Structure formats: structure tokens, C-alpha cells
PDB file of N, CA and C in Angstrom:
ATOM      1  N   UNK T   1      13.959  12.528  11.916  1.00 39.00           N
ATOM      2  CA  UNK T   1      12.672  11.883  11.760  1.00 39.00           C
ATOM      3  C   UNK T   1      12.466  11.526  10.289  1.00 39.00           C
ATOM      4  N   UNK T   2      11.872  10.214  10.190  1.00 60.00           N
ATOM      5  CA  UNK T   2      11.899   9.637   8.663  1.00 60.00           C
ATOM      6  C   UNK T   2      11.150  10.788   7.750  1.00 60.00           C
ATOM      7  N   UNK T   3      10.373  10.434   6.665  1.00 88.00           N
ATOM      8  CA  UNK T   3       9.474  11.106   6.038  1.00 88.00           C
ATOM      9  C   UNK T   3       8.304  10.141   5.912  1.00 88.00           C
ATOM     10  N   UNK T   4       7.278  10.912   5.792  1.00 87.00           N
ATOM     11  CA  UNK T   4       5.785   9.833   6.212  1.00 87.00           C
ATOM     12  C   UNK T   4       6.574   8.373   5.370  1.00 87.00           C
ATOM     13  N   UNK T   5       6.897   8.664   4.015  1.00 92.00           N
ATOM     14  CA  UNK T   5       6.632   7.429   3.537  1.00 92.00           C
ATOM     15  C   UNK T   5       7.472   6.261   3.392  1.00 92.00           C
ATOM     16  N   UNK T   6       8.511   6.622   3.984  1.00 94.00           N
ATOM     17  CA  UNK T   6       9.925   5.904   4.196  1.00 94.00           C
ATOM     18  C   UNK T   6       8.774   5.159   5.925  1.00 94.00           C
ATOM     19  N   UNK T   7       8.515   5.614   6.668  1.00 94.00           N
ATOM     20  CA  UNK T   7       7.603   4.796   7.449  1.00 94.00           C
ATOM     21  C   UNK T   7       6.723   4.136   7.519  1.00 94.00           C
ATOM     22  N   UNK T   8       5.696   4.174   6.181  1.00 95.00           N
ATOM     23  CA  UNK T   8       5.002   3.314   6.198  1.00 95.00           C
ATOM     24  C   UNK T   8       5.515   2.362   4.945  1.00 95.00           C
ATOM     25  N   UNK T   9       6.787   2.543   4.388  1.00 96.00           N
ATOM     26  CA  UNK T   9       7.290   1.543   3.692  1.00 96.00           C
ATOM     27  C   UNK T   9       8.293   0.889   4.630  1.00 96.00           C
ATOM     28  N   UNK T  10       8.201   0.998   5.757  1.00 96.00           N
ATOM     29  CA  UNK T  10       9.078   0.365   7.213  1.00 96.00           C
ATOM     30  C   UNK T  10       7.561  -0.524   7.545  1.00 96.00           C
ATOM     31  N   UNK T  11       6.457  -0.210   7.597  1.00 96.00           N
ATOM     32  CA  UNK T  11       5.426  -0.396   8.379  1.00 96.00           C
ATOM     33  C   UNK T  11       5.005  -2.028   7.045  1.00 96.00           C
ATOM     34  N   UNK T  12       5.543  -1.915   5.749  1.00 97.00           N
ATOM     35  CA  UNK T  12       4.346  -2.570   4.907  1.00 97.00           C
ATOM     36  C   UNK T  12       5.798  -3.832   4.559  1.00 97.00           C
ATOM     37  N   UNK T  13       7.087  -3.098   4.787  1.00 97.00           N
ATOM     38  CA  UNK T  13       7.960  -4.524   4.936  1.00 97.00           C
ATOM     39  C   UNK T  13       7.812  -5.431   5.924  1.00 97.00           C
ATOM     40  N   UNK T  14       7.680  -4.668   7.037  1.00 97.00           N
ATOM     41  CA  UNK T  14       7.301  -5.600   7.958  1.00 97.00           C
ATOM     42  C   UNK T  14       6.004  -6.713   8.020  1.00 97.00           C
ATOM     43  N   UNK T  15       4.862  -6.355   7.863  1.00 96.00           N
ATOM     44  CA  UNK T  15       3.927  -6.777   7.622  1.00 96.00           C
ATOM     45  C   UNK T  15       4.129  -7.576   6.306  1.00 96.00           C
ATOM     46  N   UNK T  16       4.729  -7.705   5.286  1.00 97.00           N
ATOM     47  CA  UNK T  16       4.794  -8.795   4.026  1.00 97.00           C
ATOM     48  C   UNK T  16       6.096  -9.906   5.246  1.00 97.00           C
ATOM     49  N   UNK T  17       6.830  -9.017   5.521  1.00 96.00           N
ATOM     50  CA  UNK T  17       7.951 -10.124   6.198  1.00 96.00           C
ATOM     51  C   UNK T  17       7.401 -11.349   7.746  1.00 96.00           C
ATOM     52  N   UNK T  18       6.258 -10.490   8.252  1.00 95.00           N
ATOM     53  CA  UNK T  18       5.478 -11.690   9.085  1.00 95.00           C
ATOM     54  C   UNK T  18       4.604 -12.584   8.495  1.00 95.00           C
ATOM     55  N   UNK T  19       4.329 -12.130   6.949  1.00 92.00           N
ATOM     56  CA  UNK T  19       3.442 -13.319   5.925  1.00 92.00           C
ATOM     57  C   UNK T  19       4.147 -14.357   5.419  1.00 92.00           C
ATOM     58  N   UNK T  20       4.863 -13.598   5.285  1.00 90.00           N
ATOM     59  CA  UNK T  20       5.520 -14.719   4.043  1.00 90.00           C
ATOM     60  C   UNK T  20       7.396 -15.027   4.017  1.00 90.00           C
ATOM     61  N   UNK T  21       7.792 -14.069   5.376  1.00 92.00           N
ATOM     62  CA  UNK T  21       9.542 -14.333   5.303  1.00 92.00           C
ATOM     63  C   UNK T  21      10.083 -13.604   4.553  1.00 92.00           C
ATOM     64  N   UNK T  22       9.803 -12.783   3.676  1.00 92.00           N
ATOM     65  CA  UNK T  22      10.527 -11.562   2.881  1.00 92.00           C
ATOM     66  C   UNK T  22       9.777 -10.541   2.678  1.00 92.00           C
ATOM     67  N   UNK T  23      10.742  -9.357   2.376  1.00 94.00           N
ATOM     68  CA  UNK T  23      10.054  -7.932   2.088  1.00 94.00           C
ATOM     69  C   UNK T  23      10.357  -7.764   1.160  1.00 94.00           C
ATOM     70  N   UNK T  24       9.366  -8.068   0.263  1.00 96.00           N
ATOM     71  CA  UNK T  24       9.038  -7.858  -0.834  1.00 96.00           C
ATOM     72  C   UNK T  24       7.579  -6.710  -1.146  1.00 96.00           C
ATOM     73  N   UNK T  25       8.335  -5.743  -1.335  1.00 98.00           N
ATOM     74  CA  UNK T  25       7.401  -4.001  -1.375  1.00 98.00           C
ATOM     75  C   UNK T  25       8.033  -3.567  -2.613  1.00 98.00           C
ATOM     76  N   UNK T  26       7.141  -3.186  -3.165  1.00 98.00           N
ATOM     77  CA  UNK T  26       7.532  -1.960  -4.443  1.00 98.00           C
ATOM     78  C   UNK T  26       6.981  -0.567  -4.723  1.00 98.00           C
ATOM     79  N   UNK T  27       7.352   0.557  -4.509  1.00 97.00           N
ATOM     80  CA  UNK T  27       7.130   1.727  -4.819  1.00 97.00           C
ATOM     81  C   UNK T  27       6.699   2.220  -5.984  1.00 97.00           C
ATOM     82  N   UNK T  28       6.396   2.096  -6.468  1.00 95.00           N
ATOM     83  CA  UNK T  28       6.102   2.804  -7.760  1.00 95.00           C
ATOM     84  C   UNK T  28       6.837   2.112  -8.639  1.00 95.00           C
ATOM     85  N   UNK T  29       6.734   0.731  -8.985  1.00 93.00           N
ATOM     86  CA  UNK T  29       7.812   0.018  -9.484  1.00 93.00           C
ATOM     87  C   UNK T  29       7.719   0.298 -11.437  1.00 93.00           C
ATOM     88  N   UNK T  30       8.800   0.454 -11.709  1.00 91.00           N
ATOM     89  CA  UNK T  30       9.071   0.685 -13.275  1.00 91.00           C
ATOM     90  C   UNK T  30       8.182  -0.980 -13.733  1.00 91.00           C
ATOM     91  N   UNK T  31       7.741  -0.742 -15.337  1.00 89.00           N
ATOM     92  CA  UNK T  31       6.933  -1.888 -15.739  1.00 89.00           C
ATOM     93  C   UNK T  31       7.819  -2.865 -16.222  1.00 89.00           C
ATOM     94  N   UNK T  32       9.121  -2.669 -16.525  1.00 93.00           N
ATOM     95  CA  UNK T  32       9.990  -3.799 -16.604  1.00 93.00           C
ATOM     96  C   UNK T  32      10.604  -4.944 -15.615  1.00 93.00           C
ATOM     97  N   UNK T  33      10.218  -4.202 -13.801  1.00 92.00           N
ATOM     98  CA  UNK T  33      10.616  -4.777 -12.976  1.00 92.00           C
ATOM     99  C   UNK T  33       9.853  -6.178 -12.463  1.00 92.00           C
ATOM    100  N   UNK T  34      10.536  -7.175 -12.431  1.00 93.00           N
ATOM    101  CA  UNK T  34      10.279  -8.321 -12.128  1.00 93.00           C
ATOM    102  C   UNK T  34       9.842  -8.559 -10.425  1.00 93.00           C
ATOM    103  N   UNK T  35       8.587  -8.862 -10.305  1.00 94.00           N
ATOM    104  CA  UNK T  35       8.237  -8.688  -9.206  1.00 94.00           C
ATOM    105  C   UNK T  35       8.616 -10.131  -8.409  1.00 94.00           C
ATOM    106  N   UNK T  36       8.540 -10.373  -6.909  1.00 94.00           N
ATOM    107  CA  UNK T  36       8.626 -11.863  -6.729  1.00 94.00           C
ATOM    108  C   UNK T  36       7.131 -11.384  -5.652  1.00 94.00           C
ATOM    109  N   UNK T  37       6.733 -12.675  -5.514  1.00 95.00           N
ATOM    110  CA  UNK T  37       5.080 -12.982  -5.125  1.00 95.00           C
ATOM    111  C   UNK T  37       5.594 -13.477  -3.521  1.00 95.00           C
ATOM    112  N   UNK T  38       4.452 -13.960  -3.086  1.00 96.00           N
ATOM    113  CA  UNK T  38       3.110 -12.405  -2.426  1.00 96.00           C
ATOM    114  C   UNK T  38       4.157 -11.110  -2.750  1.00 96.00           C
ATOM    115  N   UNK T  39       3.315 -10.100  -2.292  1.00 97.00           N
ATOM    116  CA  UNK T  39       3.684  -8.925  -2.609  1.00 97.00           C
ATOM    117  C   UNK T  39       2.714  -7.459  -2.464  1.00 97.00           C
ATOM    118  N   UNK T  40       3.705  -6.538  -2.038  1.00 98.00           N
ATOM    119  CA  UNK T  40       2.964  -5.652  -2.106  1.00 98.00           C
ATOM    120  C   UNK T  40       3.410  -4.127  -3.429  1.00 98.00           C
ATOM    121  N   UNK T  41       2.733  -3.847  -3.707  1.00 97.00           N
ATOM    122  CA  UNK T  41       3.197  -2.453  -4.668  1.00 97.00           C
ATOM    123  C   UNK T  41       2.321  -1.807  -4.422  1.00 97.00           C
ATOM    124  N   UNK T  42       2.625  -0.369  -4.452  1.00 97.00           N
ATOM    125  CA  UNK T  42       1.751   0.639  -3.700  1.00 97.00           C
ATOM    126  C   UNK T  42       2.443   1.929  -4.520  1.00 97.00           C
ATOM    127  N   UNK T  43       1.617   3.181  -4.440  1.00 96.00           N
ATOM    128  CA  UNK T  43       1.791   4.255  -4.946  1.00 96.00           C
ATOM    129  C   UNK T  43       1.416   5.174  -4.613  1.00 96.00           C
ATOM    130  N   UNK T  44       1.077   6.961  -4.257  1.00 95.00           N
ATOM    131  CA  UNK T  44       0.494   7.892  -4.108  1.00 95.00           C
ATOM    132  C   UNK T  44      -0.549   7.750  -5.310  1.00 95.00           C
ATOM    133  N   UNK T  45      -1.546   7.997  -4.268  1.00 95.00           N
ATOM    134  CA  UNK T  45      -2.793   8.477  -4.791  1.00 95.00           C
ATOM    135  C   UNK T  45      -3.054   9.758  -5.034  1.00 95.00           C
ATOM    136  N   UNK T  46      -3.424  10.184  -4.010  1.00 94.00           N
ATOM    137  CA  UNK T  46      -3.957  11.532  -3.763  1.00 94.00           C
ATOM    138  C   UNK T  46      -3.481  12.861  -2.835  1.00 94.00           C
ATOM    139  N   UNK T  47      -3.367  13.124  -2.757  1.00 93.00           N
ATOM    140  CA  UNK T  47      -3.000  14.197  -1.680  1.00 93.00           C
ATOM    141  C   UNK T  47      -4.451  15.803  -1.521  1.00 93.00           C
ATOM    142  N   UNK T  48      -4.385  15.223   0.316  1.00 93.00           N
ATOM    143  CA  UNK T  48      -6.049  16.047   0.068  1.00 93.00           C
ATOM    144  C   UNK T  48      -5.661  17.129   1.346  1.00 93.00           C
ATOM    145  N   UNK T  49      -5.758  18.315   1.050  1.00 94.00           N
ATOM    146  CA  UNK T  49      -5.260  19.672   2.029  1.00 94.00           C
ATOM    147  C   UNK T  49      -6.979  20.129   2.863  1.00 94.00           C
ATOM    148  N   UNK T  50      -6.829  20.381   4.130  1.00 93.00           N
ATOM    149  CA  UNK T  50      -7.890  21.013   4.749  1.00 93.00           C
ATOM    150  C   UNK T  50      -7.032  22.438   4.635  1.00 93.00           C
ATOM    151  N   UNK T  51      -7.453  23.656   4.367  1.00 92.00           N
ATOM    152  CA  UNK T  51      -7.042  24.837   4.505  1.00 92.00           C
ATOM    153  C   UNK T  51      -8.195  25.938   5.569  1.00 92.00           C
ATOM    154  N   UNK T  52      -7.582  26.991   5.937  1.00 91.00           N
ATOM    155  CA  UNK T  52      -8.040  27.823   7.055  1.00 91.00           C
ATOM    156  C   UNK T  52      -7.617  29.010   6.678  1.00 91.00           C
ATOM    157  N   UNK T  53      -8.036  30.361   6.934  1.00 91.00           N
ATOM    158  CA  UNK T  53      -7.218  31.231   6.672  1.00 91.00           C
ATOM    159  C   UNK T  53      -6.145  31.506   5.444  1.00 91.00           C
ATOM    160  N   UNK T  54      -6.614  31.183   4.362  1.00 91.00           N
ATOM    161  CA  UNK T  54      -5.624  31.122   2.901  1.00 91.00           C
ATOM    162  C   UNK T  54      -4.797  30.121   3.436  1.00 91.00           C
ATOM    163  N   UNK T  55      -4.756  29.291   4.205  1.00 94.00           N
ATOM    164  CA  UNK T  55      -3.528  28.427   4.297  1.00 94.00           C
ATOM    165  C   UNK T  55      -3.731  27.153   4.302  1.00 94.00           C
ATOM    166  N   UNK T  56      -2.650  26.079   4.400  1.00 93.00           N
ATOM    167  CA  UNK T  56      -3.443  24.920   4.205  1.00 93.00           C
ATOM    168  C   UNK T  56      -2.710  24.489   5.745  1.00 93.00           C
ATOM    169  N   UNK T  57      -3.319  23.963   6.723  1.00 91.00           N
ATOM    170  CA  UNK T  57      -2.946  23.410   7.762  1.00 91.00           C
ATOM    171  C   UNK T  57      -3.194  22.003   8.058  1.00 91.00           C
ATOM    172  N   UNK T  58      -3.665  21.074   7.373  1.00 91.00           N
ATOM    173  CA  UNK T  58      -3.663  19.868   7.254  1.00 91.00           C
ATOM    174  C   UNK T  58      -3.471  19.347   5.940  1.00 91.00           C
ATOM    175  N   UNK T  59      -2.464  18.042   5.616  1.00 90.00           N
ATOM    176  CA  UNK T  59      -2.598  17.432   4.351  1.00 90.00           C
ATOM    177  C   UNK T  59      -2.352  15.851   4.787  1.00 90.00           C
ATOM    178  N   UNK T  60      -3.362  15.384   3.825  1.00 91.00           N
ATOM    179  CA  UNK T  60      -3.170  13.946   3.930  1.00 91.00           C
ATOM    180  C   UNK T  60      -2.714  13.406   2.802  1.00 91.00           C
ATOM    181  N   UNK T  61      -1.934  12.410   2.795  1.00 93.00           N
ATOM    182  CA  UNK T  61      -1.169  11.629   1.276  1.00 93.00           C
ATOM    183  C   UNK T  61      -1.910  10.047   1.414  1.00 93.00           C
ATOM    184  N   UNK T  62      -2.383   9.958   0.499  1.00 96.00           N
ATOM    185  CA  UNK T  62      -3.464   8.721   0.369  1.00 96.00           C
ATOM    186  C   UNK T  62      -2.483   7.574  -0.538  1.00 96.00           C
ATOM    187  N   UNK T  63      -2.134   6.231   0.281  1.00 97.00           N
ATOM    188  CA  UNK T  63      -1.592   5.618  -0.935  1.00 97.00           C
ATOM    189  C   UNK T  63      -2.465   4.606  -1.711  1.00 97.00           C
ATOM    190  N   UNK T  64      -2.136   4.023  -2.360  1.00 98.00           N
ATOM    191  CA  UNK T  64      -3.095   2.938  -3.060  1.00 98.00           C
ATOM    192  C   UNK T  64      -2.108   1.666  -3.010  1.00 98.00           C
ATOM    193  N   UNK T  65      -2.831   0.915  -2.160  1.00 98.00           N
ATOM    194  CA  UNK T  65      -1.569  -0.363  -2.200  1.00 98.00           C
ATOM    195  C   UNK T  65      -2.496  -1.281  -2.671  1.00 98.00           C
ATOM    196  N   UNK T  66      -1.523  -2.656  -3.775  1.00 98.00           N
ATOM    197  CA  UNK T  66      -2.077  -3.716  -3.946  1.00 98.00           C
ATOM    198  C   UNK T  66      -1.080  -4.576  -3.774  1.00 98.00           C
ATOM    199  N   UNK T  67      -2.036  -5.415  -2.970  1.00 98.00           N
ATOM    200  CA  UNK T  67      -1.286  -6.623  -2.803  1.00 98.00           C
ATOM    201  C   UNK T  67      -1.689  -7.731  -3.942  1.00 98.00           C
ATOM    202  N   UNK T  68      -0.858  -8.122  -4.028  1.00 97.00           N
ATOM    203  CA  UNK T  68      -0.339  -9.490  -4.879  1.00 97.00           C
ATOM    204  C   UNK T  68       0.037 -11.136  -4.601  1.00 97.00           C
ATOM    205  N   UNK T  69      -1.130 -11.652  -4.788  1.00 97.00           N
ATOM    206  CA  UNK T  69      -0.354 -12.991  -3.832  1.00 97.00           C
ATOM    207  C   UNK T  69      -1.000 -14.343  -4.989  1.00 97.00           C
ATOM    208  N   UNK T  70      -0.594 -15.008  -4.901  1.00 95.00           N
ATOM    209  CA  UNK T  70      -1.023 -16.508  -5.337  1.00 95.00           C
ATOM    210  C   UNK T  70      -2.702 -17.159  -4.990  1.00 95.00           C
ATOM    211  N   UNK T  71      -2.687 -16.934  -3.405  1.00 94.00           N
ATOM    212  CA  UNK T  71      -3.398 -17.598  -2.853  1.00 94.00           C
ATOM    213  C   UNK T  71      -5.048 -15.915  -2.710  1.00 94.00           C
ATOM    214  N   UNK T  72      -6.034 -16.460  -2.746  1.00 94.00           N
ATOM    215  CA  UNK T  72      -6.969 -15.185  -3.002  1.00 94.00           C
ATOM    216  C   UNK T  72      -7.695 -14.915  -1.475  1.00 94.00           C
ATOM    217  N   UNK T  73      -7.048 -15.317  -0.209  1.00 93.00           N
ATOM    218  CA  UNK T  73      -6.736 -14.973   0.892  1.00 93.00           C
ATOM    219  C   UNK T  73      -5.952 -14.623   1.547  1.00 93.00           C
ATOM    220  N   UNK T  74      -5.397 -13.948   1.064  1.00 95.00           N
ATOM    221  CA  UNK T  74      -3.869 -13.213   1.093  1.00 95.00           C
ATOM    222  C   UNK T  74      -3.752 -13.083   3.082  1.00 95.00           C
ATOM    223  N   UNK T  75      -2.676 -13.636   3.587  1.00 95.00           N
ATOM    224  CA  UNK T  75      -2.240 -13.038   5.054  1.00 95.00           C
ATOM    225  C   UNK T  75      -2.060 -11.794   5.349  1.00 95.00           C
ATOM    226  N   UNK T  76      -1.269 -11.032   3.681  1.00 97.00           N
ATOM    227  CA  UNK T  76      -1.040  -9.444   3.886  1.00 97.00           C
ATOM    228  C   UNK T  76      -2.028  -8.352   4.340  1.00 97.00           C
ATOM    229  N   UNK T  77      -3.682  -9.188   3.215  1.00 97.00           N
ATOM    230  CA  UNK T  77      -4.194  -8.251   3.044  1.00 97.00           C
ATOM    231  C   UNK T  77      -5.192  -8.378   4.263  1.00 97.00           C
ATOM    232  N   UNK T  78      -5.276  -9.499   5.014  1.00 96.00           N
ATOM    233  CA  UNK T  78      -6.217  -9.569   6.592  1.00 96.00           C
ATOM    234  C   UNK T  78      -4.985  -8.307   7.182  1.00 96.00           C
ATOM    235  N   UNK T  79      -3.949  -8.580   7.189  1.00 96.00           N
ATOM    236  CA  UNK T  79      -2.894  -7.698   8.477  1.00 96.00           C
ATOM    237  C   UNK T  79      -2.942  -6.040   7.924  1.00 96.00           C
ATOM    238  N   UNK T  80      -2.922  -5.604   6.844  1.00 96.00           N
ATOM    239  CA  UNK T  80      -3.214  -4.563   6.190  1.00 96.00           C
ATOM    240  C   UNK T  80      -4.879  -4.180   6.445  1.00 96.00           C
ATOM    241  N   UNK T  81      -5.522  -5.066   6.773  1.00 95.00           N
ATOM    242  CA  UNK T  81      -6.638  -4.052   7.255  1.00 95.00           C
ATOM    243  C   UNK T  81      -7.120  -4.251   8.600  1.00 95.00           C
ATOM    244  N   UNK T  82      -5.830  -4.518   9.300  1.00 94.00           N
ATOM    245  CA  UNK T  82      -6.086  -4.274  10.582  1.00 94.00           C
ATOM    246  C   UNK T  82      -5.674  -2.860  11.228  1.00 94.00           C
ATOM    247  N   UNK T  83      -5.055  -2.443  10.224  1.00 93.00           N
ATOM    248  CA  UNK T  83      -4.213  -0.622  10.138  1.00 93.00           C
ATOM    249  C   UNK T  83      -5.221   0.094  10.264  1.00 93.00           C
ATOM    250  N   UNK T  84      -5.227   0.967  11.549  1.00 90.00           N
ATOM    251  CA  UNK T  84      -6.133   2.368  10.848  1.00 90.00           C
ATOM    252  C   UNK T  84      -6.053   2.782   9.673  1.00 90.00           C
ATOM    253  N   UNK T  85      -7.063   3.741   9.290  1.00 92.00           N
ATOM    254  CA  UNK T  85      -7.279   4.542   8.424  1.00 92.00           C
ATOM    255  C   UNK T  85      -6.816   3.446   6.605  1.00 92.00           C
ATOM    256  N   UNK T  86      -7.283   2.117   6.595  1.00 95.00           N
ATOM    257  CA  UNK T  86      -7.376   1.667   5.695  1.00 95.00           C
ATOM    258  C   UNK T  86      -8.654   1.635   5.079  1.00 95.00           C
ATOM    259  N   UNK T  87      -8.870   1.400   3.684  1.00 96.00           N
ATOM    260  CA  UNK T  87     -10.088   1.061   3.274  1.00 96.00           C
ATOM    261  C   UNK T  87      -9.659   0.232   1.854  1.00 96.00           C
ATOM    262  N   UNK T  88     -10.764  -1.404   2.300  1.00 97.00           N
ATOM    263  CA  UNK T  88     -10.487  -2.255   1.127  1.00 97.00           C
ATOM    264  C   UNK T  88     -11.102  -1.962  -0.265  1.00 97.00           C
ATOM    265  N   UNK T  89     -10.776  -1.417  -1.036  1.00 97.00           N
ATOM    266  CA  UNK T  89     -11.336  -1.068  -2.810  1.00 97.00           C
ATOM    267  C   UNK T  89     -12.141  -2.339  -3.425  1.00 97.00           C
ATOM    268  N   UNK T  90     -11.271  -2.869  -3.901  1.00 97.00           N
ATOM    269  CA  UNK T  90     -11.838  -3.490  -4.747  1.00 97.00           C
ATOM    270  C   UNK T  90     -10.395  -5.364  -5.297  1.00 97.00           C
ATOM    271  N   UNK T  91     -11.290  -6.376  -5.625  1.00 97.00           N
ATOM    272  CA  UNK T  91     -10.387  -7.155  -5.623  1.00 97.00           C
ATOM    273  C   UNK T  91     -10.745  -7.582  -7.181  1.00 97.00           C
ATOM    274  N   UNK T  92      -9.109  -8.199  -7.722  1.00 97.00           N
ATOM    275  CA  UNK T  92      -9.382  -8.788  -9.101  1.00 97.00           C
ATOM    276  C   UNK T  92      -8.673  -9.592  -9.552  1.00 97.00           C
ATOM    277  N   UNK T  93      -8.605 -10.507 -10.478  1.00 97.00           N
ATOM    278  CA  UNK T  93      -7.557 -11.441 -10.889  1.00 97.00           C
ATOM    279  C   UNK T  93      -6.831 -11.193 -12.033  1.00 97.00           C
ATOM    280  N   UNK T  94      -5.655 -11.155 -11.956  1.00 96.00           N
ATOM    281  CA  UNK T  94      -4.986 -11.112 -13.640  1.00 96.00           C
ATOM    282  C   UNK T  94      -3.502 -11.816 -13.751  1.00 96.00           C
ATOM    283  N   UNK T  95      -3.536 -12.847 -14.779  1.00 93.00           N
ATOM    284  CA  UNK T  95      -2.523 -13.643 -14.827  1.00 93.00           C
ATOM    285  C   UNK T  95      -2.206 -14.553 -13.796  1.00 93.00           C
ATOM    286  N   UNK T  96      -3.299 -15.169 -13.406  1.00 95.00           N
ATOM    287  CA  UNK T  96      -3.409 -16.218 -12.160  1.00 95.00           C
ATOM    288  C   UNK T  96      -2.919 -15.706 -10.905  1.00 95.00           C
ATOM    289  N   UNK T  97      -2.430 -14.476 -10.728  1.00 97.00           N
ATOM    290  CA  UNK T  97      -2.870 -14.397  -9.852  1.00 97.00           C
ATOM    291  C   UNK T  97      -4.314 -13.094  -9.074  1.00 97.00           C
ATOM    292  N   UNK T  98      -3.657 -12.916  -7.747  1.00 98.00           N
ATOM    293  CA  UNK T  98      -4.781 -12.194  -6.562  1.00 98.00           C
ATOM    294  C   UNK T  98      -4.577 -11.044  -6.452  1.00 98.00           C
ATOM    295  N   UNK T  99      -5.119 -10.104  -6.689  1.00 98.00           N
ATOM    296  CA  UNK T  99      -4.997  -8.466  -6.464  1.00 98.00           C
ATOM    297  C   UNK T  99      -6.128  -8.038  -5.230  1.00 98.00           C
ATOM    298  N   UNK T 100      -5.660  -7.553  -4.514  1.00 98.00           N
ATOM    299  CA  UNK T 100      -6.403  -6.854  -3.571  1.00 98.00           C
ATOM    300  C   UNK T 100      -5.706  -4.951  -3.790  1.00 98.00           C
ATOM    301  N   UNK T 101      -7.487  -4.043  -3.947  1.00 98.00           N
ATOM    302  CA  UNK T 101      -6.270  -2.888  -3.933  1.00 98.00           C
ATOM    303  C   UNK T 101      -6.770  -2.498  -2.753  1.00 98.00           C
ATOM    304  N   UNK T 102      -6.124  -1.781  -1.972  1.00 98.00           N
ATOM    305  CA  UNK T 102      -6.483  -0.702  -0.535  1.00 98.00           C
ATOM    306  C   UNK T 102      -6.341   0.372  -0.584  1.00 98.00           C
ATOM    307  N   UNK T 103      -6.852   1.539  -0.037  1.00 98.00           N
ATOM    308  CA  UNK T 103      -6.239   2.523  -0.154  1.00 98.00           C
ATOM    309  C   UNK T 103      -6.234   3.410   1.469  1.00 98.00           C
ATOM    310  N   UNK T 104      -4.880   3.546   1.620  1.00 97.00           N
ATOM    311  CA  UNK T 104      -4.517   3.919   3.099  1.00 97.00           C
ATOM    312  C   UNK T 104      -3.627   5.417   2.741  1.00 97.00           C
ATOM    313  N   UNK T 105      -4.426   5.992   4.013  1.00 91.00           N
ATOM    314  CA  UNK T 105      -3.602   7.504   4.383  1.00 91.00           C
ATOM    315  C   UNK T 105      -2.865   7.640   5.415  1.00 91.00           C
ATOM    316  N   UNK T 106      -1.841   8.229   5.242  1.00 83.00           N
ATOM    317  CA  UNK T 106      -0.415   7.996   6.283  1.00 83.00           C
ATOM    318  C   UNK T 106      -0.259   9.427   6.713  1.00 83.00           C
TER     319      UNK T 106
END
């Protein structure tokens, strides 16, 4: 069985690859890496534990994805919040282009 996040980086190629014809996803991408557009880059946020009994029996890993696109109606970011457990943040522009950030728990 994968690990959560190897699946929802299965889940967010797919979804850039029905927008736009390529999977184009980045993980935590180094600041030298040359991105190609639309796009998504995403990262761990948070990680939030319900505990019981000294223990922790639930954890959730929160990512923060932004998409990246040209156009400031992005296809990604309608199909990305058709996902449970998404929530749209906040949107902004820099260097012509479209930032949408989200932040989804897997």
C-alpha cells in the first residue's frame, strides 16, 4: 500500500494531466527548479493528532497546494475543489502569473 502522499501525488497528476495534458506537480520543489505552467506545487503544512488515553489515535497531514496557471480561472483549481476535505485560502498574482493556494488533508 502506497503512503498517503505518494497517493495524493497520483491523485493531483492526474487531475493537472485532465487540464492541461501533462503532469506537471512539484513537491516541495528546490528554488532553483524551473517550473513549466499550469501547475501545481504543494507541500506539508501541518500535521494535527486527536489523542485518547496518552495516545494519539488519529493524525491528519494537511497539505498546502498552489496552483499556478497563466489563465486566473485555472481548470485545476475548479477540479481540486471538487475533492473532499479541500478548502480554497486565498488567491494572488506574482510575475504575471495566477496563484490559487488550497489547503487539503489526505
Amino acid at each position: 500500500m502506497a503512503e498517503p502522499r505518494q497517493k495524493l501525488d497520483a491523485i493531483l497528476r492526474q487531475i493537472v494531466k485532465d487540464a492541461c495534458g501533462k503532469e506537471n506537480v512539484y513537491y516541495q520543489p528546490p528554488a532553483n527548479l524551473r517550473m513549466s505552467y499550469p501547475c501545481i506545487c504543494y507541500e506539508q503544512s501541518k500535521i494535527q493528532n486527536a489523542a485518547a488515553d496518552n495516545r494519539v489515535y488519529l493524525q491528519r497531514i494537511f497539505y498546502q497546494l498552489t496552483v499556478i496557471d497563466s489563465r486566473p480561472d485555472s481548470k485545476i483549481t475548479k477540479a481540486l475543489m471538487q475533492m473532499a476535505k479541500c478548502r480554497y485560502d486565498r488567491p494572488y498574482k506574482a510575475d504575471n502569473l495566477y496563484h490559487d493556494v488550497i489547503t487539503i488533508y489526505f
